[in-house]
Short mmCIF file of C-alpha atoms in Angstrom, two decimals:
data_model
loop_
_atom_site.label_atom_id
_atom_site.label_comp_id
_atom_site.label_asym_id
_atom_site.label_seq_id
_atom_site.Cartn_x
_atom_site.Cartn_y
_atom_site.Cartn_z
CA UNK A 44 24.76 -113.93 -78.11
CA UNK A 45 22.28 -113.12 -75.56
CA UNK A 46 18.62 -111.64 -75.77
CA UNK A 47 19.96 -108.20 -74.48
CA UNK A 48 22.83 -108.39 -76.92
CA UNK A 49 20.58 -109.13 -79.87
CA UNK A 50 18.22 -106.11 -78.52
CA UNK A 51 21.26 -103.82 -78.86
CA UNK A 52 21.89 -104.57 -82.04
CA UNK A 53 18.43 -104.72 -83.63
CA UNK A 54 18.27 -100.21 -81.57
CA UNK A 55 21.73 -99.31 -83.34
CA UNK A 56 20.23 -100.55 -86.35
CA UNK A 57 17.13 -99.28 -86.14
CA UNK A 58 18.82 -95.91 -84.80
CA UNK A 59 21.11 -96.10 -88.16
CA UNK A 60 18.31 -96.35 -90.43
CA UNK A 61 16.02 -93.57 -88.95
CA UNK A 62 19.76 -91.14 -88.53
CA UNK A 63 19.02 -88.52 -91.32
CA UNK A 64 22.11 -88.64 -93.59
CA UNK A 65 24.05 -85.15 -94.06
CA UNK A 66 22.13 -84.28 -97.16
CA UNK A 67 19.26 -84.66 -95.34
CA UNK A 68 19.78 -82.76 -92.62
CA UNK A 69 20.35 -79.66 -94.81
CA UNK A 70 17.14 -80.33 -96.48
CA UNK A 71 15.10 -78.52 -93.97
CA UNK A 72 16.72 -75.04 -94.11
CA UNK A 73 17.07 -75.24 -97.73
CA UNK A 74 13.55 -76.01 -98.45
CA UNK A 75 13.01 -72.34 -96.52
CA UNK A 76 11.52 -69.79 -99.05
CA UNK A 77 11.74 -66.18 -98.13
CA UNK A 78 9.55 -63.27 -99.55
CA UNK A 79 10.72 -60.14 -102.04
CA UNK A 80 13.11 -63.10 -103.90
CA UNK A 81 15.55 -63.30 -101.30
CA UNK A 82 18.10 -66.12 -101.46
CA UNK A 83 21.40 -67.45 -99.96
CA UNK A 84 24.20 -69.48 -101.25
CA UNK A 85 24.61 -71.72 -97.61
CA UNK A 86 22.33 -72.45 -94.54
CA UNK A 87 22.27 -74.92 -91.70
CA UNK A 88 20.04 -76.03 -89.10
CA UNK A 89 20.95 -74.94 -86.14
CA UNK A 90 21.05 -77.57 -82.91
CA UNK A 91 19.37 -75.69 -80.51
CA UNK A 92 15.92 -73.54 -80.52
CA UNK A 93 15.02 -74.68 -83.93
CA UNK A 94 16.12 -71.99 -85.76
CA UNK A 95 18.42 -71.94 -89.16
CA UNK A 96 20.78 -69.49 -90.61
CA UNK A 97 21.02 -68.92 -93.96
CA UNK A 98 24.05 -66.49 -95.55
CA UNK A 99 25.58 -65.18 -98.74
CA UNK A 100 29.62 -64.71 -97.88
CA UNK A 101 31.62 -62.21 -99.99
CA UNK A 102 34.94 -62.43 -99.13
CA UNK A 103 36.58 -60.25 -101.16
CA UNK A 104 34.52 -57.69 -99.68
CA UNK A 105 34.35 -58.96 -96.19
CA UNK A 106 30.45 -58.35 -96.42
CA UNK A 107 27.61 -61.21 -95.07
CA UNK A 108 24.11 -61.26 -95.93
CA UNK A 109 21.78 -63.09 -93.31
CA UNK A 110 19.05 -64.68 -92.47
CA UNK A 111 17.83 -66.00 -89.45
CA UNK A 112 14.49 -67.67 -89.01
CA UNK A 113 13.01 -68.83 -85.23
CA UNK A 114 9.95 -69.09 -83.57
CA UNK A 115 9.63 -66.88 -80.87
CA UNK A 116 8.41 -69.06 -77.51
CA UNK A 117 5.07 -67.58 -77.19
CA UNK A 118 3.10 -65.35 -79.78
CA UNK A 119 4.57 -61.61 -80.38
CA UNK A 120 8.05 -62.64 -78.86
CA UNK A 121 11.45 -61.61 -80.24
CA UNK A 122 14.35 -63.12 -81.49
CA UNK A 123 18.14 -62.66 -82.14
CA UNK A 124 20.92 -63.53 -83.62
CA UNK A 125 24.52 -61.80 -84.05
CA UNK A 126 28.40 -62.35 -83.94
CA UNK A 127 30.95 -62.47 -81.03
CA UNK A 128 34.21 -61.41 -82.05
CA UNK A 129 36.24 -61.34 -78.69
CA UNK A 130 34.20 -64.83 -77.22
CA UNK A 131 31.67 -67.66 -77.42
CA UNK A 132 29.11 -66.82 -75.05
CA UNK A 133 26.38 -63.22 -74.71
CA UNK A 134 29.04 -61.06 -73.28
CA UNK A 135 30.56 -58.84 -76.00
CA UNK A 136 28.03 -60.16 -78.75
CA UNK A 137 27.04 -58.00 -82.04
CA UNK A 138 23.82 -58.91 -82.00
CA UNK A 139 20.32 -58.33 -84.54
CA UNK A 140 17.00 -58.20 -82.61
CA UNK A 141 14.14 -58.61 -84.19
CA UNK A 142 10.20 -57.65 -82.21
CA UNK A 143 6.95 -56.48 -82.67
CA UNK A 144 6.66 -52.46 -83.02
CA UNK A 145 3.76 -50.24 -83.41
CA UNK A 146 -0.03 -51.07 -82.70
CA UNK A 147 0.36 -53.65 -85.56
CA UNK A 148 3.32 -55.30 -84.55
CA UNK A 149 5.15 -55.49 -87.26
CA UNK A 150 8.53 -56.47 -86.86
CA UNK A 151 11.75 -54.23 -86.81
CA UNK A 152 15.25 -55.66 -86.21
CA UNK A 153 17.66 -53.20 -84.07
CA UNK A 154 21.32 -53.92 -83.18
CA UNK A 155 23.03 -54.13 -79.68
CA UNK A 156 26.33 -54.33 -78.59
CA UNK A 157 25.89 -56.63 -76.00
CA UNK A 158 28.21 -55.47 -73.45
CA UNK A 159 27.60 -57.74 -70.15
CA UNK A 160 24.28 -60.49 -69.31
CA UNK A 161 22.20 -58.31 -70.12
CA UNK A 162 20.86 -57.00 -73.18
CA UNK A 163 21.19 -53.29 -72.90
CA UNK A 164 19.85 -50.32 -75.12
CA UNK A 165 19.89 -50.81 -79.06
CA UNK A 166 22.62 -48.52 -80.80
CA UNK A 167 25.08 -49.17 -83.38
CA UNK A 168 27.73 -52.14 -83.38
CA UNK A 169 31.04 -53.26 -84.29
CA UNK A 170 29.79 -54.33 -87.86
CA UNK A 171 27.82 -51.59 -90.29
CA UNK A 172 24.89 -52.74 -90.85
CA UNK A 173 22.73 -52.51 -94.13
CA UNK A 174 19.04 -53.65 -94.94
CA UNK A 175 18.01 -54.53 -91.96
CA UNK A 176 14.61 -56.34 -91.82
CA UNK A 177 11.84 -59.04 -90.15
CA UNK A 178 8.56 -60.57 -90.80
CA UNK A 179 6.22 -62.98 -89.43
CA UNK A 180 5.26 -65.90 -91.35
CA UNK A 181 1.91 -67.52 -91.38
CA UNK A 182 4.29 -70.95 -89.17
CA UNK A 183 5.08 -68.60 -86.45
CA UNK A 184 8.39 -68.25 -87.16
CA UNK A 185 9.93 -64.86 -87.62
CA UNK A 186 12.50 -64.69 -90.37
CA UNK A 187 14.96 -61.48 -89.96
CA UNK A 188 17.29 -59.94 -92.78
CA UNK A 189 20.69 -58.36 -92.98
CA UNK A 190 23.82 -57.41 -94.24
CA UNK A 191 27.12 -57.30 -92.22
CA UNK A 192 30.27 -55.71 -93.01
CA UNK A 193 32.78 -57.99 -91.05
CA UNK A 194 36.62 -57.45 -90.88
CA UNK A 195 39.00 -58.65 -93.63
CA UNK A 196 40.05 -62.47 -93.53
CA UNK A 197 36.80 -63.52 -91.69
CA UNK A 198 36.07 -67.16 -92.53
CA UNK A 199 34.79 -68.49 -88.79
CA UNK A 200 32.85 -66.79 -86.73
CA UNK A 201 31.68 -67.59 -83.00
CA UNK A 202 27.63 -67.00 -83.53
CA UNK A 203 24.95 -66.69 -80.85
CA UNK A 204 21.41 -66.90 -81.17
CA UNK A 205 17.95 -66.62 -79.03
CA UNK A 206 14.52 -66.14 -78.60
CA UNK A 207 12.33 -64.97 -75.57
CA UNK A 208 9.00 -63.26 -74.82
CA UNK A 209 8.35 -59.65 -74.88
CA UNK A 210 6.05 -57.90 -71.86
CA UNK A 211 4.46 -54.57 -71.68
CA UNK A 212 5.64 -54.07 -74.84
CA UNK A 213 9.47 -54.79 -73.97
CA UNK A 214 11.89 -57.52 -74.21
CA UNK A 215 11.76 -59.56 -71.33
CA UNK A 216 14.94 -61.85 -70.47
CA UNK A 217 14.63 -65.27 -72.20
CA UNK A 218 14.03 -68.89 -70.65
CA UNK A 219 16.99 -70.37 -68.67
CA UNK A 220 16.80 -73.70 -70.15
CA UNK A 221 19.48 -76.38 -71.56
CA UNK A 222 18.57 -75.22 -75.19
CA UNK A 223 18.49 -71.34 -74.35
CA UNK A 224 22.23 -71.78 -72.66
CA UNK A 225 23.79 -73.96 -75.24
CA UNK A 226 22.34 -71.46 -78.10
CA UNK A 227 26.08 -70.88 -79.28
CA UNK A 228 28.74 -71.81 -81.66
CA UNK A 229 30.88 -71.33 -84.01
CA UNK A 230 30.16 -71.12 -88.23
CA UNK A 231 32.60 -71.12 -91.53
CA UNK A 232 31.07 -68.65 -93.48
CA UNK A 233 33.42 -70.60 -96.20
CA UNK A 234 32.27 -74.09 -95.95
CA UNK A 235 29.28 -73.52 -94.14
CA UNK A 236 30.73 -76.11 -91.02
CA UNK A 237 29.32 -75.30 -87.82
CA UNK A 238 29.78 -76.67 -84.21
CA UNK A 239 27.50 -76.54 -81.37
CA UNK A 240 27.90 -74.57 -78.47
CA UNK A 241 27.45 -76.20 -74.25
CA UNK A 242 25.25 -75.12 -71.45
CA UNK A 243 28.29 -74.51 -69.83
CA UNK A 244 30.16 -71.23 -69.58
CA UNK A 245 31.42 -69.10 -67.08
CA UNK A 246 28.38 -67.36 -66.03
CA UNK A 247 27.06 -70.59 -65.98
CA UNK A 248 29.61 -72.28 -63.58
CA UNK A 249 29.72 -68.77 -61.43
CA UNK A 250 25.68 -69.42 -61.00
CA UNK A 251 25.78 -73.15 -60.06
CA UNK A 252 29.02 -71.89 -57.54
CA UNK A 253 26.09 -69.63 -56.26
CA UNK A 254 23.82 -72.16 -55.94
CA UNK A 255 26.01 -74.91 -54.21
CA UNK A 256 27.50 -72.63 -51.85
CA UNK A 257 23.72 -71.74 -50.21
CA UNK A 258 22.25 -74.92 -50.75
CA UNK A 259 25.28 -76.31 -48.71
CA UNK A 260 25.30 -72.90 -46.02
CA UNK A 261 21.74 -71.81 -45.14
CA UNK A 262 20.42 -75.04 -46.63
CA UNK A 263 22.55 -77.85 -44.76
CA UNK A 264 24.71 -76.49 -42.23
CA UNK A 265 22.55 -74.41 -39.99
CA UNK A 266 19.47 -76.81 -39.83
CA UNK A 267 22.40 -79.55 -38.69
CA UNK A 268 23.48 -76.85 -36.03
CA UNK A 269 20.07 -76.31 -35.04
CA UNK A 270 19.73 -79.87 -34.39
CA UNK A 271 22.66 -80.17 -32.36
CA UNK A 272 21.82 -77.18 -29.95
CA UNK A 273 18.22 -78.29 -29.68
CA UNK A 274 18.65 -82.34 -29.26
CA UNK A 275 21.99 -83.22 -28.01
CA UNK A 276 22.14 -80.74 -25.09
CA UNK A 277 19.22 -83.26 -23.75
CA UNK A 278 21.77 -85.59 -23.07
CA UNK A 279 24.02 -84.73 -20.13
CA UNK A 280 27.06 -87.24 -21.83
CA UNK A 281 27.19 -84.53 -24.90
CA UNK A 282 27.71 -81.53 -22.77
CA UNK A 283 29.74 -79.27 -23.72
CA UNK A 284 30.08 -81.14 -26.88
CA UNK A 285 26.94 -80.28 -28.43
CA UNK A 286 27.67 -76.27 -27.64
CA UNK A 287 30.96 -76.59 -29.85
CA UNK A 288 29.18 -78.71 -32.73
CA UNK A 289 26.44 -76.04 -32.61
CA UNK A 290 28.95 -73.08 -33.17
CA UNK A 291 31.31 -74.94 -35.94
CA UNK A 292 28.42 -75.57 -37.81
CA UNK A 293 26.53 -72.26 -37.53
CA UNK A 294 30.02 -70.20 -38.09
CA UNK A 295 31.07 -72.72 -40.86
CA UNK A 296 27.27 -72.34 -42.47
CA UNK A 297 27.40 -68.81 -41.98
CA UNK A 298 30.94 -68.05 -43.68
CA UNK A 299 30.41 -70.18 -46.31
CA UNK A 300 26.75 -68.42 -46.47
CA UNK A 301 28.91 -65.11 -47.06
CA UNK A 302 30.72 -66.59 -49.55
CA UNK A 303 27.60 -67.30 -51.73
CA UNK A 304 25.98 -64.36 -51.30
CA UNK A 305 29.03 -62.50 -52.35
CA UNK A 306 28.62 -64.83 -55.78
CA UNK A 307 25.28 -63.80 -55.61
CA UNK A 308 26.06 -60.20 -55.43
CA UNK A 309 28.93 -60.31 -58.54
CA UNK A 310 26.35 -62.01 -60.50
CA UNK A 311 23.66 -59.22 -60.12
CA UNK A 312 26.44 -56.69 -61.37
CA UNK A 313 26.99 -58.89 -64.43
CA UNK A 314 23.28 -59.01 -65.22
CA UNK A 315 21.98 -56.05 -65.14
CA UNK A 316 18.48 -55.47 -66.18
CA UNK A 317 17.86 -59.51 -65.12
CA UNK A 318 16.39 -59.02 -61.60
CA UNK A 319 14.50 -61.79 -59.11
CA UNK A 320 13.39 -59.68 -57.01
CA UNK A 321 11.83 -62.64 -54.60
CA UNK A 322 14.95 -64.71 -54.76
CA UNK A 323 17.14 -61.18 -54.10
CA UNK A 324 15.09 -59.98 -51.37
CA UNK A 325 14.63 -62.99 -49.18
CA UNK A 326 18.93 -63.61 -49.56
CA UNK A 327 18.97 -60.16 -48.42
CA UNK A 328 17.10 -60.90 -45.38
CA UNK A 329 19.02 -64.23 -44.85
CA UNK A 330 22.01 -62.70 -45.17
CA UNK A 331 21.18 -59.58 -42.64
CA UNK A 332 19.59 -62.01 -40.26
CA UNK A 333 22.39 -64.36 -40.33
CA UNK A 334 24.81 -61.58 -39.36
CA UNK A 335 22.66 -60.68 -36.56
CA UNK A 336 22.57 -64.01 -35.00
CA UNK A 337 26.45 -63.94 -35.27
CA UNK A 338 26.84 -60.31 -33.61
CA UNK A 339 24.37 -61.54 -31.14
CA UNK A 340 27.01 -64.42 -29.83
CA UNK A 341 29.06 -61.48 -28.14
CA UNK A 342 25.83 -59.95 -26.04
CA UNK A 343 24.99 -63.56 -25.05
CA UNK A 344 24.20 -63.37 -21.23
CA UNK A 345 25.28 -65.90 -18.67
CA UNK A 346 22.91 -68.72 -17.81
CA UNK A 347 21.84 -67.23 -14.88
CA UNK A 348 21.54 -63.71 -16.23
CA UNK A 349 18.03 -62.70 -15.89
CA UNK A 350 18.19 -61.17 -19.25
CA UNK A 351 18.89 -65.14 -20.65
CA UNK A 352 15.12 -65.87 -21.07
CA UNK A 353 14.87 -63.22 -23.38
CA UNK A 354 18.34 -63.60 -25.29
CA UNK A 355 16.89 -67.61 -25.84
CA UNK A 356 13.55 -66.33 -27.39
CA UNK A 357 15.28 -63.84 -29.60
CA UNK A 358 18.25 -66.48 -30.71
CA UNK A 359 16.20 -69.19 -31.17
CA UNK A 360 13.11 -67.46 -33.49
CA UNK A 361 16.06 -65.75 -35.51
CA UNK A 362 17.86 -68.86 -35.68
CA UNK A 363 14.21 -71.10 -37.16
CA UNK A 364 13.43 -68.02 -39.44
CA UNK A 365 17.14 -68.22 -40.99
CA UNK A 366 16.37 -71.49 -41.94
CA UNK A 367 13.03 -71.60 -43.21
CA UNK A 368 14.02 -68.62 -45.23
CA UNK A 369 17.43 -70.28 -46.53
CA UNK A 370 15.47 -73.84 -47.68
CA UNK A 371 12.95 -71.24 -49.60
CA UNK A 372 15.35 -69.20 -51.56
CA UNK A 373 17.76 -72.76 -52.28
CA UNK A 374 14.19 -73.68 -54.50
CA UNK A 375 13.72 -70.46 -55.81
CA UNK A 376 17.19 -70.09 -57.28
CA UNK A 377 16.98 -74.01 -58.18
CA UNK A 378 13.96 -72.53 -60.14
CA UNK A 379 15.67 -69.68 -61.67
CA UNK A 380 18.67 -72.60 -62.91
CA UNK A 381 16.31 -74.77 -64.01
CA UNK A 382 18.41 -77.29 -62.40
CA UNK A 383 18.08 -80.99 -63.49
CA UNK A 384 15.56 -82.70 -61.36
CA UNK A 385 18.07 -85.14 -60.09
CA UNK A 386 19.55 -82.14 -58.12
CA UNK A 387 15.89 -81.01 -56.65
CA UNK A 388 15.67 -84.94 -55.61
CA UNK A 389 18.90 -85.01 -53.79
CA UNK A 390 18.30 -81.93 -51.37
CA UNK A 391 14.63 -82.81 -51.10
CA UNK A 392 16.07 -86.19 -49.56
CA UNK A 393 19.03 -84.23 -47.57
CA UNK A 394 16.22 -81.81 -46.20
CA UNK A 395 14.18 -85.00 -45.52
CA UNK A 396 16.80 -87.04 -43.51
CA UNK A 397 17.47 -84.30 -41.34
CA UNK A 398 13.91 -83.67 -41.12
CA UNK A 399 13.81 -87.22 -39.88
CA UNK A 400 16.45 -87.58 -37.86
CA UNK A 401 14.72 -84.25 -35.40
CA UNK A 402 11.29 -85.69 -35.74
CA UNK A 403 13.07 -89.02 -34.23
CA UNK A 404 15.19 -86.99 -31.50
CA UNK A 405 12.34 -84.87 -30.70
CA UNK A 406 10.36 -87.81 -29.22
CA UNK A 407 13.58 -89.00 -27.95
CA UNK A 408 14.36 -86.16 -26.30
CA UNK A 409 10.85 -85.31 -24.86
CA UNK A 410 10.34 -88.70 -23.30
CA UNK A 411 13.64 -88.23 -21.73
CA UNK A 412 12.96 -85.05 -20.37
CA UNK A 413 9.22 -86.35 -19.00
CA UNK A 414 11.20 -88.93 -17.17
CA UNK A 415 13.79 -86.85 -15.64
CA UNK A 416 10.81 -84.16 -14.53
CA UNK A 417 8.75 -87.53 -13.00
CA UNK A 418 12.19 -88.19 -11.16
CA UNK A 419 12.57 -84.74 -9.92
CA UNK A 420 9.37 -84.65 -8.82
CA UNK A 421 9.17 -88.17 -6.76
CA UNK A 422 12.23 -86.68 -5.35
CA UNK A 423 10.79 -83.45 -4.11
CA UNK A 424 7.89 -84.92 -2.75
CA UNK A 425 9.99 -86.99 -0.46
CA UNK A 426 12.12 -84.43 0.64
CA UNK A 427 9.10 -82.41 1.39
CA UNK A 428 7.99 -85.12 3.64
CA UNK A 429 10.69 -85.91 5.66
CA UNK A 430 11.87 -88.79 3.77
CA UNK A 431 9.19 -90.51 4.19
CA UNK A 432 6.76 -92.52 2.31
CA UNK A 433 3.01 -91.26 1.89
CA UNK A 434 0.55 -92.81 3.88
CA UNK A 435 -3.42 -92.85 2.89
#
């Protein structure tokens, strides 16, 4: 065997030994002692946030008593946890809330019937709820109480859970991160089995549609249009060539541009209450711009028009602010995802290439415009003279 295979097997051992066995990985939530003698036949450790659930299931009376205990992400934030009886994701969740409440933020827990991305107003839910309570514990974590009357025959249940911050004394939308997303799954109240929830989701896959859709419009396309109308007409071979490229790639950019928007758009609707304003303004003003510069392909004058100088200076500082704008907002929303870095890398480099590839044309393009103005020139001067050569 070789060195690397002997170095695998010496990690998979090591990584068996150090595995906590089953039993083990109960031990945490079990070890959990809550105040006014509280206990609970079952808990688990959930995957995600750190947080555990801990529950008493009667199933002849259809009736669950709770506990869920997480650290909020900064001090005097909130947490949650609830049911989802018609899915596996926020939308249409039953959910507890606990957060601070008075000048000496003491806990209360309200319910919400979580009805879209957003979390809503507090008001009653599709399970009566009974002895509903939180407190903080000297660890940070907040433990919340409560009792659930669920429907007859529940065994497994799809359960959601969360924490976030709370500002100006309100609940302020949670982090957007790998754990926050996959906080999900589903739990037999019965024999206390539970299965992690993904990232994934079709809010999820409806923002990263968002997301490729501008990166690859306002982001890609247009610069590469730019490029064309700004290089290639230097070079007499690629006329009208580089006038056709320009307008497939600035339509193409711009429909496609539409398209995300329009994503963008559906996705505000679902999450109401969730606003960027920065990220929604400036696609706003990408968006109206963009259109613009379309509309403004009909009133384009002829060359010769006198109006052309002016029609130039309009397209062309529409056409640069578009763009800057567009590679802006692509790292905002890559912000707001919290996309992998991998993703960040591989536009930076796309942005960077064509970056390249004009700085490279531009002194291209400039010497070969100095030479053709030095050859105009020698040519004037001796047609001005007759023909013929200067003389000292």
């Amino acid at each position: 065997m070789t060195v690397a295979g002997h170095l695998v097997v010496v990690l998979l051992l090591l990584a068996l030994t150090l595995a906590p066995s089953p039993a083990a990985a109960q031990a945490a939530c079990k070890a959990e002692k809550f105040s006014s003698n509280r206990a609970f036949a079952t808990c688990t450790d959930l995957p995600r946030l750190g947080a555990s659930v801990h529950w008493t299931y009667d199933a002849s009376a259809s009736s669950l008593s709770v506990a869920f205990v997480a650290a909020p992400p900064s001090s005097g934030g909130w947490v949650a946890w609830g049911l989802n009886p018609t899915g596996d994701g926020m939308t249409g969740a039953q959910a507890l809330v606990a957060a601070p409440s008075g000048a000496n933020g003491a806990y209360r827990v309200q319910t919400y019937k979580i009805a879209g991305y957003a979390l809503g107003s507090p008001g009653p839910i599709a399970y009566p709820t009974t002895g509903l309570a939180a407190e903080l514990g000297a660890d940070g974590k907040v433990r919340m109480f409560g009792t659930l009357a669920l429907q007859n025959g529940t065994g497994e249940v799809n359960q959601v859970w969360q924490v976030g911050p709370v500002s100006g004394g309100s609940i302020a939308p949670h982090a957007m991160g790998v754990d926050n997303k996959a906080a999900k799954g589903k739990l037999n109240l019965v024999t206390g089995a539970t299965t992690a929830g993904s990232a994934g989701g079709s809010l999820l896959r409806k923002k990263n549609t968002h997301g490729v859709l501008n990166a690859v419009s306002w982001g890609l396309l247009l610069p590469m249009g730019a490029i064309f109308a700004r290089y290639l007409k230097t070079f007499k071979s690629a006329d009208p060539a580089w006038f056709y490229l320009h307008v497939a790639c600035q339509v193409i950019g711009y429909a496609v541009g539409v398209s995300g928007w329009a994503t963008g758009i559906h996705l505000g609707n679902l999450s109401k209450g969730i606003t960027y304003s920065l990220h929604r303004n400036i696609g706003i003003a990408v968006f109206a711009l963009g259109t613009l510069q379309i509309f403004a392909l009909f009133l384009r004058p002829k060359t010769d028009h006198k109006y052309r100088f002016y029609w130039n200076a309009y397209h062309h500082s529409m056409g640069y602010t578009i763009i800057i704008l567009g590679i802006i907002n692509i790292f905002k929303g890559m912000s707001i995802l919290n996309v992998a870095q991998k993703w960040k890398t591989a536009y930076i480099i796309a942005i960077c290439v064509l970056g390249g590839i004009a700085v490279i044309l531009e002194a291209v393009t400039w010497v070969i415009v100095l030479k053709r103005r030095k050859s105009e020139n020698k040519t004037y001067n001796g047609a001005s003279n007759g023909g013929l050569p200067l003389s000292m």
